[in-house]
Coordinates of C-alpha atoms and ligand atoms in Angstrom, one line a residue:
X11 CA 15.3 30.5 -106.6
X12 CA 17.6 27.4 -105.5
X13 CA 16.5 24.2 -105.7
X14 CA 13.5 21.5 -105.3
X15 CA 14.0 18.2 -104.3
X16 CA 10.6 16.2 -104.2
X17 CA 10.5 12.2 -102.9
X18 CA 7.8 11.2 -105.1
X19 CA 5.2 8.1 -105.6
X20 CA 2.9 7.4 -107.8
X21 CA -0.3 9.1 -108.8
X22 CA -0.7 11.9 -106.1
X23 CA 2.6 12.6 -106.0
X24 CA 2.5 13.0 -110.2
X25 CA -0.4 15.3 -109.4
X26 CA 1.6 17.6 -106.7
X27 CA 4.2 17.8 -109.3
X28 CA 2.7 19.2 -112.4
X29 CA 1.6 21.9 -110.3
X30 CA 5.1 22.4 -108.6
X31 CA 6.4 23.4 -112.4
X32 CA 4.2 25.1 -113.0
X33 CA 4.9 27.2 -110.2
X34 CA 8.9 27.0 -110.3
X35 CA 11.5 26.5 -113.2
X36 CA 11.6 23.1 -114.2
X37 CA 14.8 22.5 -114.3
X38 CA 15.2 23.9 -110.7
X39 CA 13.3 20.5 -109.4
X40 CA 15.1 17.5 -108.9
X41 CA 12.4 14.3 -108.4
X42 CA 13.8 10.9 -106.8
X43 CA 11.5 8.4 -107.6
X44 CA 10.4 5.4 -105.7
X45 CA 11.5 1.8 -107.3
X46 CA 10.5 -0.5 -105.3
X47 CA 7.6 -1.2 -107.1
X48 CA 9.5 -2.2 -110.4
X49 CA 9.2 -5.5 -111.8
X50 CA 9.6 -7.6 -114.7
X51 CA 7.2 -8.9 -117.3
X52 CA 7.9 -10.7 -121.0
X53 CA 11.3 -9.5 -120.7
X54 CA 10.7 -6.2 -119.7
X55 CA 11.8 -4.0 -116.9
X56 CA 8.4 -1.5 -115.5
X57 CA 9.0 1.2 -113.0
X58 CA 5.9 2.0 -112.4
X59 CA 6.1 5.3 -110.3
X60 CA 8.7 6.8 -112.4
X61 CA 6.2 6.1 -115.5
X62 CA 3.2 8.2 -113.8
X63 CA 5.3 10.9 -113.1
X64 CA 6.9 11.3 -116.2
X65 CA 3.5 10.5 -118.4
X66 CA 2.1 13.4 -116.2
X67 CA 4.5 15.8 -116.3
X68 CA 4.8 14.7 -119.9
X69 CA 1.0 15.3 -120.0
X70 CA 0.0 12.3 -122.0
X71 CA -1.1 10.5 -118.5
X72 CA -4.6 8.8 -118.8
X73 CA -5.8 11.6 -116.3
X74 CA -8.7 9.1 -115.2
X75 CA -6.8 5.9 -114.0
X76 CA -3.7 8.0 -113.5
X77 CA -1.2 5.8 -114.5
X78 CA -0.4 4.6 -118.2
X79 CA -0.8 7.0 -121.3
X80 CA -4.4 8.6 -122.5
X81 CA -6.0 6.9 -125.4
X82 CA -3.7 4.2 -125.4
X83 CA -5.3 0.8 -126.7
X84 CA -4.3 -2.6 -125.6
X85 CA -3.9 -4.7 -129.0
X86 CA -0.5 -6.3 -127.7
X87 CA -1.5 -7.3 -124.6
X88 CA -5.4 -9.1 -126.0
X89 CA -2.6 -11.4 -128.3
X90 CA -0.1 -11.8 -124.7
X91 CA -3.6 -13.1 -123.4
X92 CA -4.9 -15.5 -126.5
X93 CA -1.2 -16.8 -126.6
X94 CA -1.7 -17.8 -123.0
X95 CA 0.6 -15.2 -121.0
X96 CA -0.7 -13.9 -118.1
X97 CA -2.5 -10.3 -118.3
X98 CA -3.4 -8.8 -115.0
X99 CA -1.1 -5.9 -115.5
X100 CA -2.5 -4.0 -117.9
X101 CA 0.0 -2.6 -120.3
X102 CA -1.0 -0.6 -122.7
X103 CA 0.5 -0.5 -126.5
X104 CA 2.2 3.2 -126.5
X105 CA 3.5 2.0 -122.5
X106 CA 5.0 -0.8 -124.1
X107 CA 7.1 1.0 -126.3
X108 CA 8.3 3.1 -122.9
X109 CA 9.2 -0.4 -121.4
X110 CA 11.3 -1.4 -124.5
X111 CA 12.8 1.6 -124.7
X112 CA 13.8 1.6 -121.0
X113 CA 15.1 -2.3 -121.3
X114 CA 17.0 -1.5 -124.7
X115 CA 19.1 1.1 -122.7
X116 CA 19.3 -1.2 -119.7
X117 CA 20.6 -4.1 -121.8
X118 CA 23.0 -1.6 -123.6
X119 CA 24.8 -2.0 -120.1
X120 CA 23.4 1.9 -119.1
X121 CA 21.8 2.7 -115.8
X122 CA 18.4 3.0 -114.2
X123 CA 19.4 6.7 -113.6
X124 CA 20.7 7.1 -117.2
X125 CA 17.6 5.1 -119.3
X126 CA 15.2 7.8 -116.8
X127 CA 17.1 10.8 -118.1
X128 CA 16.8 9.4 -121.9
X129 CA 13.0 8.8 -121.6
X130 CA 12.5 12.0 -120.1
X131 CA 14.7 13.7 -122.6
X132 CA 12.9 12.0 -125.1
X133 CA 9.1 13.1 -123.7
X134 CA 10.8 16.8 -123.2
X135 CA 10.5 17.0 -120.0
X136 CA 12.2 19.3 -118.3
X137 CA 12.8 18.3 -114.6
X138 CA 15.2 16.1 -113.3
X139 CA 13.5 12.4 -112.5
X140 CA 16.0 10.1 -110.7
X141 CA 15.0 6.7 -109.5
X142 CA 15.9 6.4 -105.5
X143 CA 19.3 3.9 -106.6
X144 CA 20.4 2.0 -109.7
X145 CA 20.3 -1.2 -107.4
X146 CA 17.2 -3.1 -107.2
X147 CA 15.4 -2.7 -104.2
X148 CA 11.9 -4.3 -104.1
X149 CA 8.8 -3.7 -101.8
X150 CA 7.7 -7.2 -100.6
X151 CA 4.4 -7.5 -99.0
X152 CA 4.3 -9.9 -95.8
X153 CA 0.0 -11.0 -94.8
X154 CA 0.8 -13.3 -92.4
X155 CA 1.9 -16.2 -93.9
X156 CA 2.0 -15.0 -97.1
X157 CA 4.7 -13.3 -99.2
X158 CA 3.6 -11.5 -102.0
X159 CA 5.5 -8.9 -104.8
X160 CA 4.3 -5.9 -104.8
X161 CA 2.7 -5.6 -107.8
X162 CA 0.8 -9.1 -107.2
X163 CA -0.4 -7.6 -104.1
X164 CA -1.5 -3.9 -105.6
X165 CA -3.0 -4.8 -108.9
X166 CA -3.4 -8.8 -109.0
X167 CA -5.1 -9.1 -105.9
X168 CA -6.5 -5.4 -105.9
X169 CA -4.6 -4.7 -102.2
X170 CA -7.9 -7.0 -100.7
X171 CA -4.9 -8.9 -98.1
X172 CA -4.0 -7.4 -94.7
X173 CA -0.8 -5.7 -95.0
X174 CA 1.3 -7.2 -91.7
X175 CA 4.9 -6.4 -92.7
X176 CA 6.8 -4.5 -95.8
X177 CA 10.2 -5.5 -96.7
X178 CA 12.8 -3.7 -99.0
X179 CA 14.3 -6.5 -100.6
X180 CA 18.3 -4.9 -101.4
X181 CA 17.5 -2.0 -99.4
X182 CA 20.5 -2.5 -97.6
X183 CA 22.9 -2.9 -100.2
X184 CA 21.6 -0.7 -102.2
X185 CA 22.8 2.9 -102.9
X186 CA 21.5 6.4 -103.6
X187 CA 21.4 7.0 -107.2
X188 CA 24.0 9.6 -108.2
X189 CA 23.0 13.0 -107.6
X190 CA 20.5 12.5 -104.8
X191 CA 22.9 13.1 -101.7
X192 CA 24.2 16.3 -103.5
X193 CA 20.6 17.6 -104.5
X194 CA 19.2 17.2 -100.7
X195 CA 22.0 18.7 -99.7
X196 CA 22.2 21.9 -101.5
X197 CA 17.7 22.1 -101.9
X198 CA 16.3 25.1 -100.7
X199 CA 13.2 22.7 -100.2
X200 CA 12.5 19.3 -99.8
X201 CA 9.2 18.1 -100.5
X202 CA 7.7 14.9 -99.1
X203 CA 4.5 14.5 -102.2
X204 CA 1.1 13.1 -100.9
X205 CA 2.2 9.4 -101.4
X206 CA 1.6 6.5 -99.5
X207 CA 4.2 6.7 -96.7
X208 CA 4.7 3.0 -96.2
X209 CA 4.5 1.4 -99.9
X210 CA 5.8 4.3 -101.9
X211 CA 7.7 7.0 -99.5
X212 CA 9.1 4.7 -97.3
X213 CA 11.4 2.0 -99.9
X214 CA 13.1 5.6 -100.4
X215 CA 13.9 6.1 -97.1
X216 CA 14.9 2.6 -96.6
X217 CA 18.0 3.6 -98.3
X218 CA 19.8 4.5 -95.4
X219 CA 22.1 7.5 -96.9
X220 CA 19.2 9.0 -98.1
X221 CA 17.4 9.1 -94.7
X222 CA 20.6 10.4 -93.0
X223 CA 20.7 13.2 -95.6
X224 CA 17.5 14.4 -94.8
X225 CA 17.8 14.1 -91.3
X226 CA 20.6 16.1 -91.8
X227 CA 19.7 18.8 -94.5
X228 CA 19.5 22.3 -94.1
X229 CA 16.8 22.4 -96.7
X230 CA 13.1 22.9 -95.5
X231 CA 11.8 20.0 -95.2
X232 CA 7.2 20.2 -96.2
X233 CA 5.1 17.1 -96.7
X234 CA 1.5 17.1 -97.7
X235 CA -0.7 14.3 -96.1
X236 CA -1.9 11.9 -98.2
X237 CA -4.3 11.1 -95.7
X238 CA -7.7 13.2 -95.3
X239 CA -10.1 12.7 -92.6
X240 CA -9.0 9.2 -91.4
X241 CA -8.9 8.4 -95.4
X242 CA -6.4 7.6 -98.0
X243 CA -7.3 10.1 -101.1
X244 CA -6.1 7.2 -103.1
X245 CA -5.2 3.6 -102.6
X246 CA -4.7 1.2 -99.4
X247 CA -2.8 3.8 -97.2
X248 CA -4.9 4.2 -94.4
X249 CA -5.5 0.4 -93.7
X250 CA -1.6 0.2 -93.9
X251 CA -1.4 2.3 -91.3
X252 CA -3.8 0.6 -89.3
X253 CA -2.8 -2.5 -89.8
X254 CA 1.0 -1.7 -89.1
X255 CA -0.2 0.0 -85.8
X256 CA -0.4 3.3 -86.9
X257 CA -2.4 6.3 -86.7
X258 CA -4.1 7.0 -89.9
X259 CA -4.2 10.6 -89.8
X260 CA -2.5 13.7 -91.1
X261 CA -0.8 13.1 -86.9
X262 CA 0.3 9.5 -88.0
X263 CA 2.1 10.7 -91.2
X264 CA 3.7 13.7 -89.5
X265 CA 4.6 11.1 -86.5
X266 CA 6.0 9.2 -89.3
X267 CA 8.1 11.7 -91.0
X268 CA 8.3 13.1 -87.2
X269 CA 12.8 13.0 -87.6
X270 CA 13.5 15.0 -90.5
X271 CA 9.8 16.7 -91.3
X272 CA 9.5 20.6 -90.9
X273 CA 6.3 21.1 -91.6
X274 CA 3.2 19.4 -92.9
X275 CA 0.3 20.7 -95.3
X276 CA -2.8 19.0 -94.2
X277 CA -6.8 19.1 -95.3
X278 CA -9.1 21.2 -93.8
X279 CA -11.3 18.6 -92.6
X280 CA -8.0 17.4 -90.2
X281 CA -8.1 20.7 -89.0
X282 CA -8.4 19.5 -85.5
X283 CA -5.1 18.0 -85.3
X284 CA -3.3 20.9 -85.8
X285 CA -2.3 21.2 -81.8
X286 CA -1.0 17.7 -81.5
X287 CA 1.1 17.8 -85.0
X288 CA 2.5 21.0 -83.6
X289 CA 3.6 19.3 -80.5
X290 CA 5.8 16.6 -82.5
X291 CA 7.5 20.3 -83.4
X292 CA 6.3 20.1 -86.7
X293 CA 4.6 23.4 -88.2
X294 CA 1.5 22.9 -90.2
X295 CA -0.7 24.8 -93.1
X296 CA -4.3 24.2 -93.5
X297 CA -5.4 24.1 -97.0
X298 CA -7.7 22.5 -99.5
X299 CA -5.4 19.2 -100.5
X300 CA -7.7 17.7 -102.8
X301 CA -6.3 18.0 -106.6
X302 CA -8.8 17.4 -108.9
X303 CA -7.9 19.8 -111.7
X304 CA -4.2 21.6 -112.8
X305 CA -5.5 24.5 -111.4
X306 CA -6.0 22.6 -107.6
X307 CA -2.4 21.2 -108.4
X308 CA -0.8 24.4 -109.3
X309 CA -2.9 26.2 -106.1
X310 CA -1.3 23.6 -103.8
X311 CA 2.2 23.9 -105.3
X312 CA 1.9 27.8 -104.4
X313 CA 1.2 26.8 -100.6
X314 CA 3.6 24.2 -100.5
X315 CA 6.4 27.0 -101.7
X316 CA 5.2 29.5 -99.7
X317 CA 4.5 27.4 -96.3
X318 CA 7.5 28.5 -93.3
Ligands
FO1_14 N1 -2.3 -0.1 -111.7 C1 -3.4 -0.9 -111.6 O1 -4.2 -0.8 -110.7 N2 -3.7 -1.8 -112.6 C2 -2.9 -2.0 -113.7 O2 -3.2 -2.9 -114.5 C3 -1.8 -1.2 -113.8 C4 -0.9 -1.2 -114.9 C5 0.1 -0.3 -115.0 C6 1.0 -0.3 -116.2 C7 2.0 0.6 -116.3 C8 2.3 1.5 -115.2 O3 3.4 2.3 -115.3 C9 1.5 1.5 -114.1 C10 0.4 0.6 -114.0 N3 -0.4 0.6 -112.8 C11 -1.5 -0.2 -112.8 C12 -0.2 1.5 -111.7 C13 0.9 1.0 -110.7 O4 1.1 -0.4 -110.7 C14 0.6 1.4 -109.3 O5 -0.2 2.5 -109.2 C15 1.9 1.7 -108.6 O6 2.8 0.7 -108.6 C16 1.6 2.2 -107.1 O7 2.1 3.5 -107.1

């Protein structure tokens, strides 16, 4: 089998994946993970998407919240708090250590790239995580007249503002990390993960090369809607889309992905817009997309394999 090459969020993208190596060999899947949500807090850098997926393919992801690490306790951050720092991110103590690690190897002058390979080295994982560029890039959130960072938007503010505009602050500077132009280009498949296409899909394609590459790819290009019946599974997707004049539907994300998408894997219960999807010249697969269990996950990564 050649190889994988998944553009990946956060938590459903996380889930998608531990089926997918289950179902291939590990080291044949190459992830590029989305960065724009990074950010900096008592000294530390945070990449928050690249820590879901490798905590779940890691499999020491708190499998509830699905983000930071199960069991974890939250001793360092209660002291942050009584010595008056702020504490709406909720870092827990065995995160921490992730997020010193990860700023260690960026102070000792090393790369995002490299510090993601150590990490996952180091929580033996087997497949190849790559954040989208060694640059920063941020995702900025415009609500009318406000300006927020992401993370003040997602988890300060719990997503509650109207999303009018995103910007990829460095987006145009920035380049593809090394490794992602060549992987796209020789992948068998590429595989667009049920993320949020606007906050967490999206500040990956705003790298320019990367978008061209896909466009361009001979590689089979399959998504999987993150959106089910007019609803995000997860987070503020759907009122995204809405609010950025969108369709939120499994038709709105294939319209999205509409110049380099293939195909699309979309929910039974968006069975009916199967004829329109097609029309964008996009083939489709109905299937169960919900991923409650491995087993759901490793189910879905067989469809998403086998879907031409
Ligand atoms: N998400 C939250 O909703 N609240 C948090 O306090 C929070 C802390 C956190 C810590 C480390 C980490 O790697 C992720 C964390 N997340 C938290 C998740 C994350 O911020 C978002 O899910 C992503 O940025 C969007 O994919």
């Amino acid at each position: 089998m050649g190889l994988i090459f998944a553009l990946a969020g956060g938590v459903g993208a996380a889930r998608l994946l531990r089926g997918l190596v289950q179902v291939i060999p590990p080291e044949d899947l190459v992830i590029v993970g989305n960065t724009g949500d990074d950010f900096e807090v008592y000294g530390l850098h945070i990449s928050p998407d690249l820590d879901i997926v490798m905590y779940t393919l890691a499999g020491i992801v708190d499998e509830a919240k699905g983000w930071g690490v199960s069991g974890d306790t939250f001793n360092c951050l209660d002291m942050l708090g009584k010595l008056g720092f702020e504490t709406w991110f909720k870092l827990g103590d065995r995160d921490l250590a992730i997020h010193i690690v990860r700023t260690k190897i960026l102070e000792e002058g090393m790369t995002l790239s490299q510090a993601t390979a150590e990490l996952c080295k180091m929580l033996g994982i087997k497949a190849r995580l790559v954040p989208m560029s060694n640059d920063p890039v941020r995702t900025k959130i415009v609500s009318g007249k406000l300006r927020l960072e992401f993370q003040e938007y997602f988890v300060k503010r719990g997503t509650k503002d109207e999303v009018t505009d995103v910007l990829f602050e460095g987006a145009e500077k920035a380049k593809p990390a090394p490794g992602i132009l060549e992987a796209i280009k020789e992948a068998e498949r590429v595989v667009i993960c049920p993320s949020n296409p606007i906050l967490s899909i999206a500040p990956i394609l705003s790298i320019s090369m990367i978008r061209d590459q896909l466009r361009n790819t001979d590689a089979y290009v399959i998504g999987v809607s993150p959106i089910v019946g007019g609803k995000a599974i997860k987070g503020p997707a759907d009122r995204i889309m809405t609010s950025m004049g969108l369709e939120a539907s499994a038709y709105g994300v294939a319209k999205y992905y509409e110049d380099f998408l293939d195909h699309l894997v979309i929910d039974k219960a968006d069975e009916h817009q199967k004829d329109r999807i097609k029309e964008l010249g996009v083939k489709v697969t109905i299937t169960d997309t919900r991923m409650k269990s491995l087993e759901d996950s490793i189910r879905l990564a067989r469809v998403v394999m086998k879907a031409q």
